[in-house]
Tab-separated table of C-alpha atoms in Angstrom:
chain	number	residue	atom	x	y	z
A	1	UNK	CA	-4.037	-8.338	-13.263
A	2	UNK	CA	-1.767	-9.015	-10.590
A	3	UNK	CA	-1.286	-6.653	-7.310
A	4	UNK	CA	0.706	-5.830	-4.099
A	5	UNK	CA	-0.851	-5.340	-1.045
A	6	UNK	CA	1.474	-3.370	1.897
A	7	UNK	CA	1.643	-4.988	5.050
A	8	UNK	CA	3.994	-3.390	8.278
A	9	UNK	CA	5.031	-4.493	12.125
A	10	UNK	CA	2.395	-3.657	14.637
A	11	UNK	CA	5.138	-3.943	17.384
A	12	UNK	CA	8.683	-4.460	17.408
A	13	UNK	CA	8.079	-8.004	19.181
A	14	UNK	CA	6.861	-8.714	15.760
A	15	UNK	CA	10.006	-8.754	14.638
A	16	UNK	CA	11.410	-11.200	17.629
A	17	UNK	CA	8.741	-13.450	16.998
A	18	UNK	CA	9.543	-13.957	13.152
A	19	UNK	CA	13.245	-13.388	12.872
A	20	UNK	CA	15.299	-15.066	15.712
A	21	UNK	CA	18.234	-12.418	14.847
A	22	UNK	CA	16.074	-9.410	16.414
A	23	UNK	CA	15.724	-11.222	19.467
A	24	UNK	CA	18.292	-9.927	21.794
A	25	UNK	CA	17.502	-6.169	20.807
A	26	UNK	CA	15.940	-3.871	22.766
A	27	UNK	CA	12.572	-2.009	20.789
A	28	UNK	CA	14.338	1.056	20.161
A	29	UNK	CA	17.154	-0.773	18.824
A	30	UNK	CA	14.684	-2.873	16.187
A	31	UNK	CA	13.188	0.627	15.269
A	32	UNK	CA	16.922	1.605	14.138
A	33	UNK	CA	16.880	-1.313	12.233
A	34	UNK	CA	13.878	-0.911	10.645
A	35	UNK	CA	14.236	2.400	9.797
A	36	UNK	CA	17.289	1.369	7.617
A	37	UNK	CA	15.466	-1.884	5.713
A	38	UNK	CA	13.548	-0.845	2.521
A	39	UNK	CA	10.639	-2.437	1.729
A	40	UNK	CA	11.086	-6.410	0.573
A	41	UNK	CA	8.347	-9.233	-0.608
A	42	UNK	CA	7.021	-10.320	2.692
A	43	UNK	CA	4.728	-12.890	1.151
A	44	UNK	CA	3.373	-14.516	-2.219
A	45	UNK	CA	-1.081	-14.643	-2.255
A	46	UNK	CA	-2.248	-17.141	-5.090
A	47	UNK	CA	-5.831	-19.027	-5.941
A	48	UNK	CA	-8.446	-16.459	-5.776
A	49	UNK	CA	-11.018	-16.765	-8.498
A	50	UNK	CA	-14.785	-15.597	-8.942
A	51	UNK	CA	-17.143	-17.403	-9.810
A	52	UNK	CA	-16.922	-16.914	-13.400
A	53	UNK	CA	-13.587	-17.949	-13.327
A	54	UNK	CA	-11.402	-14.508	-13.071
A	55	UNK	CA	-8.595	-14.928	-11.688
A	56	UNK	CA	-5.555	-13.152	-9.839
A	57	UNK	CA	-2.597	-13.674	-7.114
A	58	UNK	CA	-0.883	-10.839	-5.912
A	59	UNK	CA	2.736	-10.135	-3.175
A	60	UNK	CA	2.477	-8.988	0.252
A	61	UNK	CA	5.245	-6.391	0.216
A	62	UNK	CA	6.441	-5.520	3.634
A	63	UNK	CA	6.975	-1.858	4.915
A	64	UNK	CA	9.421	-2.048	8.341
A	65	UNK	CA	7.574	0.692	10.177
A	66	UNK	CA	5.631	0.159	13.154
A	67	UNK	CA	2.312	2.298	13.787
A	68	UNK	CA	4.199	4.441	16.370
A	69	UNK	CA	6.848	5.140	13.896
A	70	UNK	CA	4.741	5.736	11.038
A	71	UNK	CA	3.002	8.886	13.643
A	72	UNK	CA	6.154	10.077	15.112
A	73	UNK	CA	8.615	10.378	12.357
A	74	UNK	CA	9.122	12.955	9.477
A	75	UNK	CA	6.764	12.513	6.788
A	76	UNK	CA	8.803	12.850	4.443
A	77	UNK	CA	10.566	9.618	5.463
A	78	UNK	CA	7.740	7.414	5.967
A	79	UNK	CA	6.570	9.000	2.072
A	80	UNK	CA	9.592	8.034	0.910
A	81	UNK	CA	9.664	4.672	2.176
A	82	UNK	CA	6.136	4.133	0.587
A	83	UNK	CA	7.363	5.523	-2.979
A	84	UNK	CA	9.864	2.734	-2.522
A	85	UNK	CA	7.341	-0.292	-2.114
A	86	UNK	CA	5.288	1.085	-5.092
A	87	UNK	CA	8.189	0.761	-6.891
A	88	UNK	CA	8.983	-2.586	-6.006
A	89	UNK	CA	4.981	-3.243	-6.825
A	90	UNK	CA	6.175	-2.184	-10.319
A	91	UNK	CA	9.176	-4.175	-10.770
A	92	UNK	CA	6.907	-7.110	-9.960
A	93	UNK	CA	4.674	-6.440	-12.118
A	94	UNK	CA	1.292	-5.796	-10.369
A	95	UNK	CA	-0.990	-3.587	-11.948
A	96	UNK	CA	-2.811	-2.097	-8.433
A	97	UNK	CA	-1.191	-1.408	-4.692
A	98	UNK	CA	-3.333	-1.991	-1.533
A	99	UNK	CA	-2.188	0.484	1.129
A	100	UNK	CA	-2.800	-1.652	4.729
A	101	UNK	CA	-2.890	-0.650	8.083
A	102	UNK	CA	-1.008	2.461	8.804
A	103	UNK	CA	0.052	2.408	5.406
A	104	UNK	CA	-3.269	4.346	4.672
A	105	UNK	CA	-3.483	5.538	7.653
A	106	UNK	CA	-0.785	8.315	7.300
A	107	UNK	CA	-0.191	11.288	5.637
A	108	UNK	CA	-3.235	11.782	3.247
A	109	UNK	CA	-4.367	8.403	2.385
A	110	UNK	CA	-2.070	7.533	-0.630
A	111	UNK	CA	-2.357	10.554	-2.769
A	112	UNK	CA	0.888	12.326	-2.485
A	113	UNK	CA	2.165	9.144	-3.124
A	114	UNK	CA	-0.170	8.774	-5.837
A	115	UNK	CA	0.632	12.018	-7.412
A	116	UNK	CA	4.268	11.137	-7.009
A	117	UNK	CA	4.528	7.647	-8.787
A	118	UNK	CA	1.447	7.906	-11.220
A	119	UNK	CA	0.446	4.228	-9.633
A	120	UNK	CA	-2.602	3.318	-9.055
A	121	UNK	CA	-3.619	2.863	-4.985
A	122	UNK	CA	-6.231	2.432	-3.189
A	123	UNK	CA	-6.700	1.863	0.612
A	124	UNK	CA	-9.763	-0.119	0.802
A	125	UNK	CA	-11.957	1.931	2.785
A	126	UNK	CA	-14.396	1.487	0.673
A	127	UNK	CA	-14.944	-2.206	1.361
A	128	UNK	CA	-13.765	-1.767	4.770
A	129	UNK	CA	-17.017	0.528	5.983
A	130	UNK	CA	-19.154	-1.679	3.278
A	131	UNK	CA	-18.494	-4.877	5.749
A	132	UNK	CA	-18.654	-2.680	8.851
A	133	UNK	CA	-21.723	-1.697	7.461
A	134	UNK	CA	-23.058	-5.162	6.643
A	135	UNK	CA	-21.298	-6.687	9.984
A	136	UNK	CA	-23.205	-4.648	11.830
A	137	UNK	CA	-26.890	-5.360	10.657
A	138	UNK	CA	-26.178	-8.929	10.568
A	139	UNK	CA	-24.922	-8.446	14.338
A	140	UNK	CA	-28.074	-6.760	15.172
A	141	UNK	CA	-29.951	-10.036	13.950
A	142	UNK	CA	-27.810	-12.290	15.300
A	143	UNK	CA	-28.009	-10.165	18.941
A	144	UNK	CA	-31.969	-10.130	18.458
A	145	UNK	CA	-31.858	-6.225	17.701
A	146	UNK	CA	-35.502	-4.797	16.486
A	147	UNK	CA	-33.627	-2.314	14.006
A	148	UNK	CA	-37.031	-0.181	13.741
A	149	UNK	CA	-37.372	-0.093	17.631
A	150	UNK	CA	-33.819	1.065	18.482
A	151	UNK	CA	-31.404	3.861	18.138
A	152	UNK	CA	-28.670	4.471	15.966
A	153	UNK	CA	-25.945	6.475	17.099
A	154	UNK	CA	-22.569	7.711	14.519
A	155	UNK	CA	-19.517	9.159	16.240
A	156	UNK	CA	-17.721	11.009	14.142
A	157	UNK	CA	-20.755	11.508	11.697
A	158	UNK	CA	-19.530	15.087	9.959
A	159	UNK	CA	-16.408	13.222	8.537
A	160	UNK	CA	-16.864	11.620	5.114
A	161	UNK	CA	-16.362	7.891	6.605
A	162	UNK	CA	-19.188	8.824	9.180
A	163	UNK	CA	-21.830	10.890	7.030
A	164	UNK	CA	-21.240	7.438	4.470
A	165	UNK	CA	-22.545	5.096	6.983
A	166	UNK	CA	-25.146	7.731	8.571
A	167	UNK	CA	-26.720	7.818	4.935
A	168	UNK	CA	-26.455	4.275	3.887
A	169	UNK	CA	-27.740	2.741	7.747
A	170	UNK	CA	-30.154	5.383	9.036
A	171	UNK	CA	-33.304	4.351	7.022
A	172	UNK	CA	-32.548	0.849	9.251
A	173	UNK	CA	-33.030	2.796	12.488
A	174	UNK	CA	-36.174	3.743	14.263
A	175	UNK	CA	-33.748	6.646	15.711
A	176	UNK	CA	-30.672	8.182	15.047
A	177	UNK	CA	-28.272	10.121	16.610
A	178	UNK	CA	-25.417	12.049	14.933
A	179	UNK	CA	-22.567	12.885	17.221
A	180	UNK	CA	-19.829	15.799	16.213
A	181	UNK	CA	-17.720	17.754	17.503
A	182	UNK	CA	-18.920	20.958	15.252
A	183	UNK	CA	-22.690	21.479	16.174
A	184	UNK	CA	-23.259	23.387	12.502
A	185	UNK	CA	-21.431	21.045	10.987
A	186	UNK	CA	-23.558	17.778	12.923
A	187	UNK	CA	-26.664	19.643	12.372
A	188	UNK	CA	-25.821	20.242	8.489
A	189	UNK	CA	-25.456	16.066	8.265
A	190	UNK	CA	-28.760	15.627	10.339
A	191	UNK	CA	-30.932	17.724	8.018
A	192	UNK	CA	-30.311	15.703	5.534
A	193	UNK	CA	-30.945	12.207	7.238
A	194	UNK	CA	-34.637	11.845	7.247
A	195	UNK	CA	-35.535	11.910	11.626
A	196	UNK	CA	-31.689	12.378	12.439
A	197	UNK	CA	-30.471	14.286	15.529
A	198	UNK	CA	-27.240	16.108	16.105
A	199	UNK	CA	-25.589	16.645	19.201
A	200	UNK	CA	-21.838	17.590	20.574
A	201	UNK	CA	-22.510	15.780	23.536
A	202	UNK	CA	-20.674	11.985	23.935
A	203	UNK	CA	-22.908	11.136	26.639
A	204	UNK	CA	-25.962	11.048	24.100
A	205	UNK	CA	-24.339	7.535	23.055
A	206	UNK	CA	-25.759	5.784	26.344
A	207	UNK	CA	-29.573	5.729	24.573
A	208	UNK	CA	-27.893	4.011	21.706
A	209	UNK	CA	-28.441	0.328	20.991
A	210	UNK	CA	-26.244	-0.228	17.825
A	211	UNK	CA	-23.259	2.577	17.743
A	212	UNK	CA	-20.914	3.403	14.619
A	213	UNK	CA	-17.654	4.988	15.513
A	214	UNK	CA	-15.185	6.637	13.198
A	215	UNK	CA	-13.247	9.929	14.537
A	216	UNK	CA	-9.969	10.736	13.506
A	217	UNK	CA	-9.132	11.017	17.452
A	218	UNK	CA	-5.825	9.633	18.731
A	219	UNK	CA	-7.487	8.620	22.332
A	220	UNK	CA	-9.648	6.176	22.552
A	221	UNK	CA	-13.032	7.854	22.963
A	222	UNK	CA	-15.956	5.550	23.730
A	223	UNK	CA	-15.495	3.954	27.094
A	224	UNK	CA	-17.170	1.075	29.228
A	225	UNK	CA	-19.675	3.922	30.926
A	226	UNK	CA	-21.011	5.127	27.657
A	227	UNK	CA	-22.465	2.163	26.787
A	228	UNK	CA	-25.919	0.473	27.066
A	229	UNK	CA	-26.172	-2.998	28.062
A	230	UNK	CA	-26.598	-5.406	25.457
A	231	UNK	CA	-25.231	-2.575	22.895
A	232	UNK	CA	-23.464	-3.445	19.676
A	233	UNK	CA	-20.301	-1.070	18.679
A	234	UNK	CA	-18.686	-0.969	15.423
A	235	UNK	CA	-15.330	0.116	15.157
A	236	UNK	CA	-14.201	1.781	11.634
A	237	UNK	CA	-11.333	4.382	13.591
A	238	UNK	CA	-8.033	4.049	13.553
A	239	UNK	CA	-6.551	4.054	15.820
A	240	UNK	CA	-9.606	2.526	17.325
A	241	UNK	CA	-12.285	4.840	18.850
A	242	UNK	CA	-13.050	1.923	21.480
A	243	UNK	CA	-11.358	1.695	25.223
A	244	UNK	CA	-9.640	-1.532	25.245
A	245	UNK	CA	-11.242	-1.402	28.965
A	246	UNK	CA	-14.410	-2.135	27.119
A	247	UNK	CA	-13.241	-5.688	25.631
A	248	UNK	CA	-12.033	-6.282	29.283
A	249	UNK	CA	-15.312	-4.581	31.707
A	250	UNK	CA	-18.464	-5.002	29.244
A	251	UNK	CA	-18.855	-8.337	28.601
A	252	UNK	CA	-22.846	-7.681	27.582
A	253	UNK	CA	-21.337	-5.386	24.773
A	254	UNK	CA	-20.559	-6.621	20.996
A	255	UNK	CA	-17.615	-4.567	19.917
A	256	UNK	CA	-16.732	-5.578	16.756
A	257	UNK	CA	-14.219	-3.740	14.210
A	258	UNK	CA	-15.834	-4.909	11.002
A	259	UNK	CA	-15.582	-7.821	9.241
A	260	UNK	CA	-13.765	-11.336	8.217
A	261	UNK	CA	-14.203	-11.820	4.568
A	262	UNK	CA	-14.557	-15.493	3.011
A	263	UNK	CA	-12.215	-15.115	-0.357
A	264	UNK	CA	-13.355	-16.800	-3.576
A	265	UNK	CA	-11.310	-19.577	-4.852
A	266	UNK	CA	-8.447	-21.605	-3.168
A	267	UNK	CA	-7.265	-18.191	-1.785
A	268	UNK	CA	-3.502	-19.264	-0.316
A	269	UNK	CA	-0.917	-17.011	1.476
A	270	UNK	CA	2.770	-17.319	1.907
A	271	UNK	CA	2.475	-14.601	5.114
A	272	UNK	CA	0.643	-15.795	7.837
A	273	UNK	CA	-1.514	-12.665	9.125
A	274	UNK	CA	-3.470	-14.468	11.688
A	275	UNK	CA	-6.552	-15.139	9.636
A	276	UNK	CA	-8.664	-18.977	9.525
A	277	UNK	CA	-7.755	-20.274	5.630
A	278	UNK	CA	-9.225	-18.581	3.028
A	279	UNK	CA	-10.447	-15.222	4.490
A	280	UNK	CA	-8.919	-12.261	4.727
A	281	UNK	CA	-9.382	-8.321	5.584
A	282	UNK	CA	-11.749	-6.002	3.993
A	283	UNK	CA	-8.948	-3.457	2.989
A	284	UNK	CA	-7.423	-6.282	1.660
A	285	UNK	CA	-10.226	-8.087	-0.221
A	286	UNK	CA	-10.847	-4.456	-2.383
A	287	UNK	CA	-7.620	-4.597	-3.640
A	288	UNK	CA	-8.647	-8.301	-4.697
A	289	UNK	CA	-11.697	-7.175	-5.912
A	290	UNK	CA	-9.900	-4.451	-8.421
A	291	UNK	CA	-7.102	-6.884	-9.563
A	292	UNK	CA	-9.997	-9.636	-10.625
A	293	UNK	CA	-11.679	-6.866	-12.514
A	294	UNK	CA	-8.513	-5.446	-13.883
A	295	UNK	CA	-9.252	-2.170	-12.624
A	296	UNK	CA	-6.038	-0.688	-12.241
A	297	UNK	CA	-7.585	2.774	-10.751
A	298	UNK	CA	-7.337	4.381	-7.493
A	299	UNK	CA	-11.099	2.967	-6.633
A	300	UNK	CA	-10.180	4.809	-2.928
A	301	UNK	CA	-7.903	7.144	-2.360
A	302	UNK	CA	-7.041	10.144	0.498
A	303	UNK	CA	-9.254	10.549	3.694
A	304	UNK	CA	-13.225	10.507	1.985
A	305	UNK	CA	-15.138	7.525	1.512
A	306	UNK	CA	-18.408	8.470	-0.802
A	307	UNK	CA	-21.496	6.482	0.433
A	308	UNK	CA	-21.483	5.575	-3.449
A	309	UNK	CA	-17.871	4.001	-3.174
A	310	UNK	CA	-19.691	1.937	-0.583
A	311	UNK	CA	-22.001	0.641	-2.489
A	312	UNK	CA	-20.181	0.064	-5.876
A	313	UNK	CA	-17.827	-2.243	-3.243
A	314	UNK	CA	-20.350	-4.201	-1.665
A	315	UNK	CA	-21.591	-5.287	-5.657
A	316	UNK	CA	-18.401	-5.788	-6.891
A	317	UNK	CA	-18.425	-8.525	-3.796
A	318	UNK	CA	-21.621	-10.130	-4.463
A	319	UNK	CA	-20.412	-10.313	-8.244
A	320	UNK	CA	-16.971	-12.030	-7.365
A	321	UNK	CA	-18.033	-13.770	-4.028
A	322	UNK	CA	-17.094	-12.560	-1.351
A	323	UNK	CA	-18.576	-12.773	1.569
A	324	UNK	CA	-18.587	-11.560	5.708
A	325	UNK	CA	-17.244	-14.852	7.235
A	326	UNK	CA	-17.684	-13.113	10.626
A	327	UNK	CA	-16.378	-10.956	13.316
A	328	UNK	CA	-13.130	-9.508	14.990
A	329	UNK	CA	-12.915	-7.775	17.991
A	330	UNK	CA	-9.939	-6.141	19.869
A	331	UNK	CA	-7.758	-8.303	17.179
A	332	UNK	CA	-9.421	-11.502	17.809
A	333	UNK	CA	-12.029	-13.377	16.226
A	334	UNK	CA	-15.382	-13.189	18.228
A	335	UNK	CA	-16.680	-16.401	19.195
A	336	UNK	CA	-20.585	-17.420	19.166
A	337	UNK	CA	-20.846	-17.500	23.177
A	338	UNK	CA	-19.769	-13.718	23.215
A	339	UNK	CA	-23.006	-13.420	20.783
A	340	UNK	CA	-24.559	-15.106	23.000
A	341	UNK	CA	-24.004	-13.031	26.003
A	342	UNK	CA	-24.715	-10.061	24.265
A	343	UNK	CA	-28.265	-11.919	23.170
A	344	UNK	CA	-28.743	-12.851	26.868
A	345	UNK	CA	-27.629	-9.002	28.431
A	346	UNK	CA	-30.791	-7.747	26.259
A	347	UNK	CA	-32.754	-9.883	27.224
A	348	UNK	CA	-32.335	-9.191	30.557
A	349	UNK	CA	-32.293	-5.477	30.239
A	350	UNK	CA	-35.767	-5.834	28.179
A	351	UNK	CA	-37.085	-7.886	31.129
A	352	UNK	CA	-36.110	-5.536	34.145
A	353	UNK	CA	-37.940	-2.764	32.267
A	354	UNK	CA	-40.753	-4.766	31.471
A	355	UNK	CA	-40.187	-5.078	27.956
């Protein structure tokens, strides 16, 4: 079965950078523009193929929104503008649409839009926490993290993204912490994590050796202060949960926003998105996933993510290979001497407490 995937601008210098004719306009002036350009093919995807020999290729079709004009206009027009690319999924003849980025972000997670075209979506959140999930533990190995000695914390652990995670990581954790910002609600999740405590209170995150973080906030939320030293964060908000100031003051911190997947086959792309050959996103590796399996079903759709869901996704990977290829943080690929630092910052802080 063949599939779309929706891709948008993450700043109007995007633009500049890839057509030469946007160059001498201001960023409001590109955001005119865009708001006038329906959706178009951005790129063609061809060669993946499982291991049995499934195979698929799929379009990149571009949506010319940026994030801040996917939040700030009507949402009516930014619907409308996605019932137009699943139309031109149709006309192309994919069977499946992956909503990306703010694509999926928006509105209510593709199901108006769902309900409106009859097409199947999905947003790949599924996959996306799976690898968060699996990034994560394989970070705390990597990082030399005793899983059974440390703590656990989930921001954002009464929303269906967080409670997922809680549930399918806690039994991992010698300790776990559940922050919300409903102490009912936090303490509702925590009875029914085996050892779990709930709290209101942000500051709880300091005792916290691995955190998960995945509010619906619009600020970033977890800054360089809350953090212990030799910590790993995972990242599953967006917009992110994590202070940019902590890529640029914490150094001894791991913050990592889930993982790089390693696509079966000879996995090619017309659109460069900034990738090393042959990987690609999580969101965008579930939509793979479905389209190899002929699944033409919303596998995830709107704002919940079932810890189920999670797990279906991570053995539909192991059945069609794929694979975490490794890390991105703050956009970029982590590199093995930031493990390293984060190895050596533990280390240290296990020493000067006589551990």
């Amino acid at each position: 079965m063949k599939f779309a995937f929706l891709i948008h601008p993450l700043e109007p210098a995007d633009m500049r950078r890839k057509y030469p004719f946007f160059r001498p306009f201001s960023d409001r002036m590109i955001e005119r523009i865009l708001l006038m350009m329906k959706p178009k093919i951005a790129g063609r995807i061809t060669g993946i193929q499982s291991p049995d020999g499934k195979r698929t290729e799929g379009i990149f079709i571009g949506v010319a929104l940026t994030p801040k004009m996917f939040m700030e206009l009507p949402l009516e027009t930014v619907y409308r503008k996605l019932e137009m690319a699943v139309e031109l999924a149709k006309r192309e003849g994919c069977g499946i649409v992956g909503f990306g980025a703010f694509t999926s972000v928006v509105g209510d997670g593709g199901t108006t839009i769902h309900d409106r075209t009859g097409f199947p979506i999905t947003t790949g959140n599924s996959y996306t926490v799976a690898t968060a999930i699996e990034g994560t533990l394989d970070a705390c190995n990597r990082v030399g993290i005793d899983r059974k000695q440390a703590t656990l914390a989930v921001v954002g652990a009464t929303g269906s993204i967080g409670r997922a995670c809680a549930e399918v990581m806690a039994p991992e954790f010698g300790h776990v912490i559940l922050v919300g910002r409903d102490l009912p609600r936090t303490k509702a999740v925590a009875a029914e994590i085996p050892g779990a405590e709930a709290t209101t209170d942000l500051e709880a995150i300091k005792m916290a050796d691995v955190l998960v973080t995945v509010t619906s906030s619009d600020a970033e939320l977890i800054q360089p202060e809350h953090l212990k030293q030799g910590a790993i964060i995972c990242d599953v908000a967006r917009p992110r949960d994590v202070s940019v100031r902590v890529g640029r003051e914490r150094p001894d911190v791991l913050a990592i926003e889930g993982g790089v997947i390693e696509v079966p086959g000879n996995f090619q792309s017309t659109f460069d998105f900034g990738f090393p050959p042959g990987t690609a996103y999580a969101c965008m590796s579930e939509t793979f996933m479905l389209a190899l399996e002929d699944r033409a079903e919303c596998f995830t759709l709107g704002k919940s993510v079932s810890s189920e869901q999670v797990r279906e996704s991570q053995e539909m990977a192991k059945r069609l290979g794929f694979k975490l290829a490794g890390y991105r943080s703050f956009e970029r690929a982590v590199q093995p001497e930031q493990i390293e630092r984060v190895r050596q910052a533990r280390h240290q802080a296990s020493a000067a407490m006589g551990g």
